[in-house]
Each structure stands twice: as C-alpha cells, then as structure tokens.
Amino acid sequence: MTLPPPPPPIGARPVDLGDPTDRRYDLDALRGVAMLLGIVLHAAIPFVPYYDADDNGGKLLFGLFEYIHLWRMPLFFLISGYFTSMLWRRRGLRALVRHRLRRIAAPLAIFYVPVIVLVLAGIVAGYVIAGVEAEDTFGQADEYEAPQSDDGQQGDESAEDGGFGFAHLWFLWHLLWLVAAFAVLARARAWWNARGGRGPPTGFAWVLVPLSALPFLGMQEDVLGPDTSDHVLPTPAVICFYAAFFFFGGAQHGEGDGGDAIDRLGRWWPAQLIGSLLVFGVLVNGSLDTGALFLEVAVAWMVSFGMIGAFRERVAQPSYRVRWLSDSAYWMYLMHLPLVFVLQGVTVALGLPSILAFVTVVVATVSILAPSYHYLVRFTAIGRLLNGRRSRDSDARLRAQLEILGRS
C-alpha cells in the first residue's frame, strides 16, 4: 500500500464540502452509478431461479453479471479512496474519521438487522410466490455459480457454516477497515515528516496496479471477478485486492499543483472501455487459461479508468440531478435486495422470458425505491444519517442555484 499524501498545513481552515461549486460532480455521479449497478448485477443473478443452462437469454444475463462484477466494486473503492483523501486534506484526519463513522459505521450498525431480516424474508417470499421448491432457501441467496455449470454450487462460506455475514452490506465493513488503515498510515506519515523524512516519489502509487494481481491468486469462486467476503474478518485476498484500488484512488487527489492526477486516468476512455470488452470476450471464450487472472485484473483497471474519463467529459457540470442521484444511490442500494427477491418470484409466477423478467425486476425496483427515497427518506432522520441534513427549502434553493450554474 502506498502511503497517503501529507496532511493539510497547521491552521488550515476547513472547507465546506457542501458548496455546490466545490464538488466533483462527475465522480459523485460515478460513485452513485457504481452503487446502483448493484441492482442490475443482483437482478441478473437468479436468486429465485428464472433461467437455466438452456436459456440463451439467461446466458446473456450471466455474462452481464460477470462483466459488471469484474469492475464495479474495484471502481467504487478507487473513488472512495479519492474522496477519503480529499476529505482528509481539506478537513484533517480527525474530521475524516468522524465523517466516516457517521456515514458508514452508523448506517451499517443501524440498518444491519432490519436489512438482513428483510433479505431473508424477501428470499422466502420470492420462492413462495414463484412456487419453486428449494431444499435450502436461505443458502440460495449466496450462490453465484454460472447457470451452465454442472458442478455443485459453491456459495459463500458464511451461508454454508451459518456464520455471521454482512450480505450485500459487506462493502461498508470493508470501507471501515480501509479507512482505519488510511488513518494509521496518515499518522505514520505525519510522524515521519515531523522528523524530516521524505515521502515516496511521485507516481509511486502506480506500483499498486500490477501488485493488485497478487491477491487474485487467492480467489476461489467459480466466476470472473473478485470473490465476495462478508465475514467479520475479511478474507485477506479480497480486502487486499480492494485496498490496492482504494489507496491508488487516494493517491490521485491533487495538491493544487496542476490539477488532480485522477483527471489523467481516463484520457483515452473510449479505447479503454472498448478494450475492456474485447478482453472480456477472450475471458468468456475460455481459450486462455494461463494469464487469465491477469486479464481479469486488467479489465477492472481499464473500465475504472475509462469510466472516470467518460464521466469527466460528460457529467462534470454542476447538476441537481447528479446530486440527487448520488444521495439516493445509498438508500436504494441498501434496500434493493429484498425487492429483487420478491420481484424475481413474481416474474417466475408470470412466466416471463428471462430478459423481460430481468428488465421488469430492475425497472420495478428502481420505480419503488427512487420515490421512497425522495418522499420518505431524503428530508428525514434517515436521510440525514445517510447523506447529511436536507430540507425542502434548502433543496429548492440548491436546485435553483445549480440550474443557474449549469446554464453559465
């Protein structure tokens, strides 16, 4: 892991990150999209079976799942590392830790039990509605094998041994571990600088790109992309893989000497995104055994850089819609999985073809959760917990201000 950049100077005034002109709207939007793609990814997995090995539409959906799975969370952790470094530079380490406790630890502690209960209830309801028999209903929710595989499905260890698991909230737990590591490194860096030590050379973080392939050697799940670890003690290979992206992202926040390094990552974003699809095609074809894991890691970096570049070019202007999307994505991701289970059961009961069933699940889930966020969450204590204080009056003023900025 590369050391984080030096702390802000003593006596530096904190910056109000709520200033509408003082945000990275492109990265805000991209982080929200990465979270919302969790709905797409989970809808493509037949938790309540609605496609099988002979279903061509189902094979397409599993391919979609694997492609998104290769890069979605690496991209999310890269952006999270960038925003962690931004907050630390602007407000200092103590404010960073308090902020992450409020926005990550508190929601995880408060939402864990009700969300897990809803997840279990949703999978049971999905099977009941679908009329599908399952020997181990709860275990089905953690199976990620390809539908065309004839092998026994592996699933997540926590489902097999009945241990404690975070389900789809695991990424919050991993973020807390990584922020803690960031804080330790920041303290160590401050101590080292106070004694006249020198930091790593410029560009040192790029070492993390090839090094991120090493944890992949310990991956075990029979799908393309990183394993999932939802235990209290994260699987070392999994958290080290995401740590590479997190600390690389943290090193991309600029120091006011020519702009953020992150803006240079996606200069060739069309080629990076097209290239990732070509490499994915090679992986899906299965013609390459030796070196395949390096190609999987390459796709994660290519798409991460490409998406950063694309959003930088297309979504950089201040926008109320982007602010709203960034805020709503947290709530929608937290609450989507029970709805996905139930809606998959409904599509099975209706006998919908797999592609139509998938689209129905995604559209219906978002159609339920987006209004619920705006009317039931955004201006309440729950919304304050997830995104900070909001009021209808301040929201209206923000919308008007951003509309003016967007036209200027």
Tab-separated table of C-alpha atoms in Angstrom:
chain	number	residue	atom	x	y	z
A	1	MET	CA	0.000	0.000	0.000
A	2	THR	CA	1.245	3.441	-0.831
A	3	LEU	CA	1.344	6.000	1.915
A	4	PRO	CA	-1.296	8.721	1.739
A	5	PRO	CA	-0.191	12.253	0.827
A	6	PRO	CA	0.947	14.698	3.529
A	7	PRO	CA	-1.659	16.269	5.843
A	8	PRO	CA	-3.032	19.800	5.431
A	9	PRO	CA	-0.900	22.577	6.903
A	10	ILE	CA	-1.386	23.518	10.547
A	11	GLY	CA	-4.078	26.131	10.933
A	12	ALA	CA	-5.703	25.380	7.575
A	13	ARG	CA	-9.367	26.346	7.546
A	14	PRO	CA	-11.814	23.535	6.861
A	15	VAL	CA	-13.570	23.593	3.509
A	16	ASP	CA	-17.331	23.290	3.328
A	17	LEU	CA	-17.854	20.297	1.072
A	18	GLY	CA	-21.473	21.335	0.709
A	19	ASP	CA	-20.525	24.263	-1.567
A	20	PRO	CA	-22.219	23.416	-4.884
A	21	THR	CA	-19.209	24.666	-6.838
A	22	ASP	CA	-16.786	22.680	-4.684
A	23	ARG	CA	-17.717	19.141	-5.670
A	24	ARG	CA	-16.631	16.544	-8.156
A	25	TYR	CA	-19.988	16.019	-9.841
A	26	ASP	CA	-18.511	13.516	-12.275
A	27	LEU	CA	-17.092	11.307	-9.518
A	28	ASP	CA	-20.194	11.801	-7.356
A	29	ALA	CA	-22.305	10.523	-10.232
A	30	LEU	CA	-19.934	7.658	-10.973
A	31	ARG	CA	-19.913	6.519	-7.365
A	32	GLY	CA	-23.727	6.583	-7.385
A	33	VAL	CA	-23.881	4.655	-10.647
A	34	ALA	CA	-21.471	2.044	-9.256
A	35	MET	CA	-23.821	1.515	-6.319
A	36	LEU	CA	-26.943	1.437	-8.482
A	37	LEU	CA	-25.348	-1.123	-10.773
A	38	GLY	CA	-25.635	-3.431	-7.787
A	39	ILE	CA	-29.348	-3.578	-8.586
A	40	VAL	CA	-28.574	-4.570	-12.170
A	41	LEU	CA	-25.996	-7.119	-11.067
A	42	HIS	CA	-28.234	-8.760	-8.484
A	43	ALA	CA	-31.238	-8.773	-10.811
A	44	ALA	CA	-29.120	-10.725	-13.303
A	45	ILE	CA	-28.446	-13.439	-10.714
A	46	PRO	CA	-31.375	-15.887	-10.491
A	47	PHE	CA	-31.680	-15.961	-6.718
A	48	VAL	CA	-35.216	-17.174	-7.426
A	49	PRO	CA	-34.423	-19.317	-10.487
A	50	TYR	CA	-35.837	-17.810	-13.648
A	51	TYR	CA	-33.309	-19.109	-16.183
A	52	ASP	CA	-31.337	-22.320	-16.655
A	53	ALA	CA	-28.495	-23.771	-18.674
A	54	ASP	CA	-30.549	-23.995	-21.866
A	55	ASP	CA	-31.811	-20.414	-21.705
A	56	ASN	CA	-29.817	-18.251	-24.128
A	57	GLY	CA	-31.227	-15.113	-22.532
A	58	GLY	CA	-30.061	-16.357	-19.175
A	59	LYS	CA	-26.557	-16.897	-20.513
A	60	LEU	CA	-26.524	-13.297	-21.710
A	61	LEU	CA	-27.618	-12.142	-18.270
A	62	PHE	CA	-24.912	-14.152	-16.578
A	63	GLY	CA	-22.380	-12.589	-18.955
A	64	LEU	CA	-23.700	-9.164	-17.966
A	65	PHE	CA	-23.332	-10.113	-14.304
A	66	GLU	CA	-19.733	-11.246	-14.772
A	67	TYR	CA	-18.705	-8.148	-16.745
A	68	ILE	CA	-20.152	-5.774	-14.145
A	69	HIS	CA	-18.774	-7.911	-11.327
A	70	LEU	CA	-15.251	-7.592	-12.741
A	71	TRP	CA	-15.036	-3.830	-12.246
A	72	ARG	CA	-17.952	-2.382	-10.269
A	73	MET	CA	-16.555	-2.690	-6.762
A	74	PRO	CA	-12.909	-2.010	-7.746
A	75	LEU	CA	-14.156	1.241	-9.305
A	76	PHE	CA	-16.205	2.037	-6.205
A	77	PHE	CA	-13.232	1.556	-3.883
A	78	LEU	CA	-10.971	3.621	-6.146
A	79	ILE	CA	-13.395	6.558	-5.987
A	80	SER	CA	-13.892	6.039	-2.245
A	81	GLY	CA	-10.132	6.274	-1.752
A	82	TYR	CA	-10.070	9.509	-3.738
A	83	PHE	CA	-12.855	11.093	-1.661
A	84	THR	CA	-11.241	9.844	1.560
A	85	SER	CA	-8.022	11.632	0.611
A	86	MET	CA	-9.961	14.752	-0.408
A	87	LEU	CA	-11.763	14.961	2.918
A	88	TRP	CA	-8.559	14.332	4.859
A	89	ARG	CA	-6.639	17.029	3.012
A	90	ARG	CA	-9.387	19.592	3.453
A	91	ARG	CA	-10.549	18.903	6.994
A	92	GLY	CA	-7.841	16.818	8.608
A	93	LEU	CA	-7.676	13.294	9.959
A	94	ARG	CA	-9.978	13.739	12.958
A	95	ALA	CA	-12.779	15.151	10.804
A	96	LEU	CA	-12.293	12.340	8.286
A	97	VAL	CA	-12.688	9.679	10.962
A	98	ARG	CA	-15.787	11.347	12.416
A	99	HIS	CA	-17.329	11.687	8.971
A	100	ARG	CA	-16.748	8.040	8.085
A	101	LEU	CA	-18.147	6.892	11.418
A	102	ARG	CA	-21.315	8.920	10.752
A	103	ARG	CA	-21.739	7.926	7.123
A	104	ILE	CA	-20.521	4.320	7.163
A	105	ALA	CA	-20.309	2.818	10.653
A	106	ALA	CA	-23.587	4.272	11.956
A	107	PRO	CA	-25.716	3.228	8.921
A	108	LEU	CA	-24.169	-0.240	8.999
A	109	ALA	CA	-24.929	-0.660	12.699
A	110	ILE	CA	-28.474	0.702	12.403
A	111	PHE	CA	-29.508	-0.944	9.148
A	112	TYR	CA	-27.827	-4.321	9.531
A	113	VAL	CA	-30.531	-6.180	11.482
A	114	PRO	CA	-33.601	-4.795	9.660
A	115	VAL	CA	-31.987	-5.221	6.252
A	116	ILE	CA	-30.860	-8.802	6.920
A	117	VAL	CA	-34.342	-9.656	8.212
A	118	LEU	CA	-35.857	-8.176	5.049
A	119	VAL	CA	-33.348	-10.075	2.891
A	120	LEU	CA	-34.308	-13.390	4.470
A	121	ALA	CA	-37.994	-12.556	4.259
A	122	GLY	CA	-37.590	-11.485	0.636
A	123	ILE	CA	-35.921	-14.699	-0.493
A	124	VAL	CA	-38.592	-16.793	1.251
A	125	ALA	CA	-41.367	-14.679	-0.247
A	126	GLY	CA	-39.788	-14.938	-3.685
A	127	TYR	CA	-39.764	-18.706	-3.565
A	128	VAL	CA	-43.303	-18.860	-2.210
A	129	ILE	CA	-44.631	-16.523	-4.918
A	130	ALA	CA	-42.776	-18.445	-7.617
A	131	GLY	CA	-43.948	-21.791	-6.293
A	132	VAL	CA	-40.396	-23.087	-6.554
A	133	GLU	CA	-39.185	-25.701	-4.111
A	134	ALA	CA	-35.749	-25.214	-2.587
A	135	GLU	CA	-34.032	-27.548	-0.133
A	136	ASP	CA	-32.095	-24.677	1.380
A	137	THR	CA	-33.856	-21.423	0.629
A	138	PHE	CA	-31.520	-19.192	2.630
A	139	GLY	CA	-28.422	-20.702	1.027
A	140	GLN	CA	-29.657	-19.882	-2.464
A	141	ALA	CA	-29.117	-16.172	-1.841
A	142	ASP	CA	-25.343	-16.599	-1.819
A	143	GLU	CA	-24.868	-18.836	-4.876
A	144	TYR	CA	-23.008	-17.225	-7.727
A	145	GLU	CA	-22.149	-20.164	-9.977
A	146	ALA	CA	-22.767	-19.937	-13.679
A	147	PRO	CA	-26.146	-21.467	-14.552
A	148	GLN	CA	-24.492	-23.537	-17.265
A	149	SER	CA	-22.151	-25.162	-14.727
A	150	ASP	CA	-22.806	-28.817	-13.897
A	151	ASP	CA	-20.737	-28.680	-10.721
A	152	GLY	CA	-22.184	-28.293	-7.259
A	153	GLN	CA	-22.579	-24.657	-6.410
A	154	GLN	CA	-20.029	-23.244	-4.052
A	155	GLY	CA	-21.768	-20.246	-2.499
A	156	ASP	CA	-20.438	-18.049	0.240
A	157	GLU	CA	-18.856	-19.734	3.230
A	158	SER	CA	-20.958	-17.790	5.677
A	159	ALA	CA	-24.106	-19.357	4.233
A	160	GLU	CA	-22.604	-22.834	4.478
A	161	ASP	CA	-21.345	-22.648	8.048
A	162	GLY	CA	-24.151	-20.490	9.421
A	163	GLY	CA	-21.672	-17.820	10.481
A	164	PHE	CA	-22.162	-14.080	10.806
A	165	GLY	CA	-22.323	-12.324	7.438
A	166	PHE	CA	-22.995	-8.819	6.128
A	167	ALA	CA	-24.779	-9.920	2.919
A	168	HIS	CA	-24.749	-7.083	0.365
A	169	LEU	CA	-23.638	-4.604	3.069
A	170	TRP	CA	-20.159	-6.139	3.160
A	171	PHE	CA	-18.628	-3.226	1.241
A	172	LEU	CA	-19.391	-0.844	4.146
A	173	TRP	CA	-17.486	-3.106	6.508
A	174	HIS	CA	-14.539	-3.275	4.109
A	175	LEU	CA	-14.555	0.516	3.797
A	176	LEU	CA	-14.236	0.859	7.568
A	177	TRP	CA	-11.190	-1.416	7.555
A	178	LEU	CA	-9.592	0.586	4.739
A	179	VAL	CA	-10.321	3.960	6.326
A	180	ALA	CA	-8.750	2.672	9.544
A	181	ALA	CA	-5.664	1.633	7.576
A	182	PHE	CA	-5.619	5.051	5.899
A	183	ALA	CA	-5.740	6.768	9.295
A	184	VAL	CA	-2.834	4.673	10.594
A	185	LEU	CA	-0.749	5.472	7.521
A	186	ALA	CA	-1.632	9.164	7.782
A	187	ARG	CA	-0.463	9.227	11.404
A	188	ALA	CA	2.723	7.393	10.477
A	189	ARG	CA	3.346	9.798	7.613
A	190	ALA	CA	2.879	12.832	9.877
A	191	TRP	CA	5.326	11.339	12.398
A	192	TRP	CA	7.838	10.631	9.623
A	193	ASN	CA	7.538	14.123	8.134
A	194	ALA	CA	7.985	15.740	11.551
A	195	ARG	CA	11.369	14.042	11.746
A	196	GLY	CA	12.465	15.230	8.329
A	197	GLY	CA	11.618	12.076	6.447
A	198	ARG	CA	10.788	12.130	2.759
A	199	GLY	CA	7.709	10.619	1.212
A	200	PRO	CA	7.539	8.180	-1.706
A	201	PRO	CA	8.368	9.540	-5.166
A	202	THR	CA	5.679	10.945	-7.450
A	203	GLY	CA	3.787	8.193	-9.214
A	204	PHE	CA	4.694	5.558	-6.643
A	205	ALA	CA	1.020	4.543	-6.396
A	206	TRP	CA	1.226	3.008	-9.878
A	207	VAL	CA	3.058	0.092	-8.296
A	208	LEU	CA	-0.341	-0.918	-6.921
A	209	VAL	CA	-1.678	-1.611	-10.423
A	210	PRO	CA	0.456	-4.710	-11.121
A	211	LEU	CA	0.537	-5.654	-7.428
A	212	SER	CA	-3.266	-5.895	-7.403
A	213	ALA	CA	-2.951	-9.118	-9.386
A	214	LEU	CA	-1.265	-10.899	-6.468
A	215	PRO	CA	-4.402	-11.138	-4.267
A	216	PHE	CA	-6.226	-12.592	-7.271
A	217	LEU	CA	-4.074	-15.693	-6.931
A	218	GLY	CA	-6.052	-16.442	-3.766
A	219	MET	CA	-9.515	-16.060	-5.328
A	220	GLN	CA	-11.604	-19.249	-5.281
A	221	GLU	CA	-15.113	-18.556	-6.563
A	222	ASP	CA	-16.001	-20.024	-9.951
A	223	VAL	CA	-16.897	-16.733	-11.637
A	224	LEU	CA	-14.971	-13.965	-13.337
A	225	GLY	CA	-14.056	-11.167	-10.973
A	226	PRO	CA	-13.096	-10.909	-7.313
A	227	ASP	CA	-14.523	-13.119	-4.578
A	228	THR	CA	-17.058	-11.773	-2.107
A	229	SER	CA	-16.191	-11.801	1.592
A	230	ASP	CA	-18.863	-10.827	4.098
A	231	HIS	CA	-17.224	-12.099	7.289
A	232	VAL	CA	-16.272	-10.022	10.311
A	233	LEU	CA	-12.651	-10.770	9.420
A	234	PRO	CA	-12.493	-10.126	5.667
A	235	THR	CA	-10.755	-12.696	3.511
A	236	PRO	CA	-7.170	-11.363	3.123
A	237	ALA	CA	-7.082	-11.812	-0.650
A	238	VAL	CA	-10.339	-9.927	-1.102
A	239	ILE	CA	-9.618	-6.913	1.082
A	240	CYS	CA	-6.029	-6.635	-0.206
A	241	PHE	CA	-7.358	-6.550	-3.764
A	242	TYR	CA	-9.775	-3.737	-2.952
A	243	ALA	CA	-7.115	-1.982	-0.869
A	244	ALA	CA	-4.996	-1.628	-3.999
A	245	PHE	CA	-7.785	0.323	-5.697
A	246	PHE	CA	-8.643	2.305	-2.565
A	247	PHE	CA	-5.106	3.535	-1.917
A	248	PHE	CA	-4.434	4.108	-5.599
A	249	GLY	CA	-7.520	6.333	-5.658
A	250	GLY	CA	-6.353	8.102	-2.518
A	251	ALA	CA	-3.069	8.962	-4.195
A	252	GLN	CA	-4.862	10.545	-7.156
A	253	HIS	CA	-6.130	13.576	-5.233
A	254	GLY	CA	-4.057	16.567	-6.329
A	255	GLU	CA	-2.268	19.100	-4.185
A	256	GLY	CA	-3.178	22.201	-6.191
A	257	ASP	CA	-0.137	21.927	-8.465
A	258	GLY	CA	-1.800	21.360	-11.802
A	259	GLY	CA	-4.975	19.501	-11.056
A	260	ASP	CA	-5.882	16.070	-9.808
A	261	ALA	CA	-3.944	13.123	-11.156
A	262	ILE	CA	-7.271	11.282	-11.384
A	263	ASP	CA	-8.250	13.512	-14.324
A	264	ARG	CA	-5.460	11.997	-16.401
A	265	LEU	CA	-6.506	8.389	-15.875
A	266	GLY	CA	-9.262	8.359	-18.477
A	267	ARG	CA	-7.709	10.383	-21.283
A	268	TRP	CA	-8.310	7.525	-23.708
A	269	TRP	CA	-11.594	6.388	-22.210
A	270	PRO	CA	-13.252	5.154	-25.453
A	271	ALA	CA	-10.287	2.883	-26.168
A	272	GLN	CA	-10.157	1.755	-22.531
A	273	LEU	CA	-13.830	0.788	-22.445
A	274	ILE	CA	-13.796	-0.910	-25.856
A	275	GLY	CA	-10.582	-2.691	-24.941
A	276	SER	CA	-12.162	-3.995	-21.746
A	277	LEU	CA	-14.993	-5.545	-23.771
A	278	LEU	CA	-12.506	-7.234	-26.098
A	279	VAL	CA	-10.540	-8.647	-23.176
A	280	PHE	CA	-13.787	-9.785	-21.548
A	281	GLY	CA	-14.657	-11.609	-24.754
A	282	VAL	CA	-11.373	-13.504	-24.539
A	283	LEU	CA	-12.113	-14.425	-20.924
A	284	VAL	CA	-15.652	-15.609	-21.652
A	285	ASN	CA	-14.421	-17.675	-24.595
A	286	GLY	CA	-12.272	-19.615	-22.138
A	287	SER	CA	-9.484	-20.162	-24.654
A	288	LEU	CA	-6.870	-18.712	-22.328
A	289	ASP	CA	-6.007	-20.444	-19.076
A	290	THR	CA	-2.530	-19.146	-18.308
A	291	GLY	CA	-2.671	-15.455	-17.521
A	292	ALA	CA	-6.482	-15.266	-17.388
A	293	LEU	CA	-6.452	-13.811	-13.884
A	294	PHE	CA	-4.169	-11.005	-15.071
A	295	LEU	CA	-6.697	-10.201	-17.778
A	296	GLU	CA	-9.474	-10.089	-15.160
A	297	VAL	CA	-7.481	-7.552	-13.160
A	298	ALA	CA	-6.711	-5.632	-16.356
A	299	VAL	CA	-10.438	-5.315	-17.110
A	300	ALA	CA	-11.045	-3.889	-13.626
A	301	TRP	CA	-8.419	-1.177	-14.140
A	302	MET	CA	-9.366	-0.454	-17.770
A	303	VAL	CA	-13.038	0.066	-17.004
A	304	SER	CA	-12.260	2.066	-13.864
A	305	PHE	CA	-10.043	4.461	-15.805
A	306	GLY	CA	-12.399	4.535	-18.780
A	307	MET	CA	-15.480	5.304	-16.703
A	308	ILE	CA	-13.643	8.072	-14.843
A	309	GLY	CA	-12.694	9.630	-18.164
A	310	ALA	CA	-16.170	9.268	-19.658
A	311	PHE	CA	-17.883	10.843	-16.651
A	312	ARG	CA	-15.260	13.582	-16.512
A	313	GLU	CA	-16.118	14.518	-20.091
A	314	ARG	CA	-19.896	14.107	-19.863
A	315	VAL	CA	-21.003	14.777	-16.285
A	316	ALA	CA	-18.606	17.371	-14.881
A	317	GLN	CA	-21.002	20.330	-14.724
A	318	PRO	CA	-22.917	21.161	-11.514
A	319	SER	CA	-26.273	19.401	-11.606
A	320	TYR	CA	-29.110	18.914	-9.145
A	321	ARG	CA	-29.938	15.587	-10.786
A	322	VAL	CA	-26.406	14.353	-10.146
A	323	ARG	CA	-26.566	15.490	-6.514
A	324	TRP	CA	-29.905	13.739	-6.104
A	325	LEU	CA	-28.619	10.578	-7.799
A	326	SER	CA	-25.545	10.491	-5.584
A	327	ASP	CA	-27.686	10.853	-2.459
A	328	SER	CA	-30.394	8.386	-3.470
A	329	ALA	CA	-27.996	5.627	-4.551
A	330	TYR	CA	-27.024	4.840	-0.954
A	331	TRP	CA	-30.622	4.245	0.143
A	332	MET	CA	-31.572	2.329	-2.988
A	333	TYR	CA	-28.600	0.003	-2.686
A	334	LEU	CA	-29.237	-0.687	0.994
A	335	MET	CA	-32.868	-1.652	0.381
A	336	HIS	CA	-32.914	-3.210	-3.092
A	337	LEU	CA	-32.102	-6.857	-2.451
A	338	PRO	CA	-35.372	-7.905	-0.714
A	339	LEU	CA	-37.314	-6.294	-3.565
A	340	VAL	CA	-35.197	-8.137	-6.134
A	341	PHE	CA	-36.037	-11.450	-4.468
A	342	VAL	CA	-39.759	-10.764	-4.377
A	343	LEU	CA	-39.902	-9.410	-7.922
A	344	GLN	CA	-37.969	-12.373	-9.262
A	345	GLY	CA	-40.633	-14.582	-7.696
A	346	VAL	CA	-43.321	-12.510	-9.411
A	347	THR	CA	-41.653	-12.826	-12.827
A	348	VAL	CA	-41.420	-16.599	-12.381
A	349	ALA	CA	-45.113	-16.770	-11.464
A	350	LEU	CA	-45.956	-14.713	-14.560
A	351	GLY	CA	-43.820	-16.949	-16.766
A	352	LEU	CA	-41.854	-14.040	-18.252
A	353	PRO	CA	-38.858	-14.762	-20.519
A	354	SER	CA	-35.550	-14.200	-18.761
A	355	ILE	CA	-34.592	-10.909	-20.455
A	356	LEU	CA	-38.053	-9.421	-19.918
A	357	ALA	CA	-38.029	-10.690	-16.332
A	358	PHE	CA	-34.655	-9.038	-15.723
A	359	VAL	CA	-35.795	-5.696	-17.141
A	360	THR	CA	-39.012	-5.889	-15.112
A	361	VAL	CA	-37.118	-6.530	-11.879
A	362	VAL	CA	-34.687	-3.635	-12.448
A	363	VAL	CA	-37.336	-1.114	-13.541
A	364	ALA	CA	-39.780	-2.061	-10.796
A	365	THR	CA	-37.113	-1.971	-8.079
A	366	VAL	CA	-35.912	1.494	-9.063
A	367	SER	CA	-39.504	2.712	-9.568
A	368	ILE	CA	-40.317	1.762	-5.980
A	369	LEU	CA	-37.114	2.872	-4.271
A	370	ALA	CA	-36.495	6.210	-6.024
A	371	PRO	CA	-39.812	7.801	-4.919
A	372	SER	CA	-39.460	6.214	-1.481
A	373	TYR	CA	-36.123	7.982	-1.093
A	374	HIS	CA	-37.409	11.373	-2.190
A	375	TYR	CA	-40.682	11.396	-0.256
A	376	LEU	CA	-39.947	9.179	2.750
A	377	VAL	CA	-36.191	9.397	3.356
A	378	ARG	CA	-34.439	12.461	1.930
A	379	PHE	CA	-35.754	15.015	4.424
A	380	THR	CA	-35.926	12.707	7.448
A	381	ALA	CA	-33.533	11.481	10.115
A	382	ILE	CA	-32.685	8.500	7.902
A	383	GLY	CA	-31.702	10.804	5.062
A	384	ARG	CA	-29.589	12.865	7.439
A	385	LEU	CA	-27.853	9.700	8.603
A	386	LEU	CA	-27.038	8.605	5.052
A	387	ASN	CA	-26.263	11.921	3.329
A	388	GLY	CA	-26.349	14.767	5.816
A	389	ARG	CA	-29.039	17.291	6.663
A	390	ARG	CA	-31.516	18.151	3.903
A	391	SER	CA	-34.657	20.300	3.999
A	392	ARG	CA	-37.235	21.051	1.351
A	393	ASP	CA	-36.388	24.757	1.390
A	394	SER	CA	-32.639	24.218	1.108
A	395	ASP	CA	-33.267	21.615	-1.580
A	396	ALA	CA	-35.287	24.118	-3.613
A	397	ARG	CA	-32.561	26.749	-3.229
A	398	LEU	CA	-29.913	24.234	-4.251
A	399	ARG	CA	-31.898	23.247	-7.332
A	400	ALA	CA	-32.281	26.892	-8.399
A	401	GLN	CA	-28.604	27.637	-7.765
A	402	LEU	CA	-27.423	24.615	-9.729
A	403	GLU	CA	-29.722	25.405	-12.625
A	404	ILE	CA	-28.100	28.851	-12.841
A	405	LEU	CA	-24.614	27.326	-12.633
A	406	GLY	CA	-25.483	24.732	-15.250
A	407	ARG	CA	-26.534	27.435	-17.725
A	408	SER	CA	-23.493	29.611	-17.108
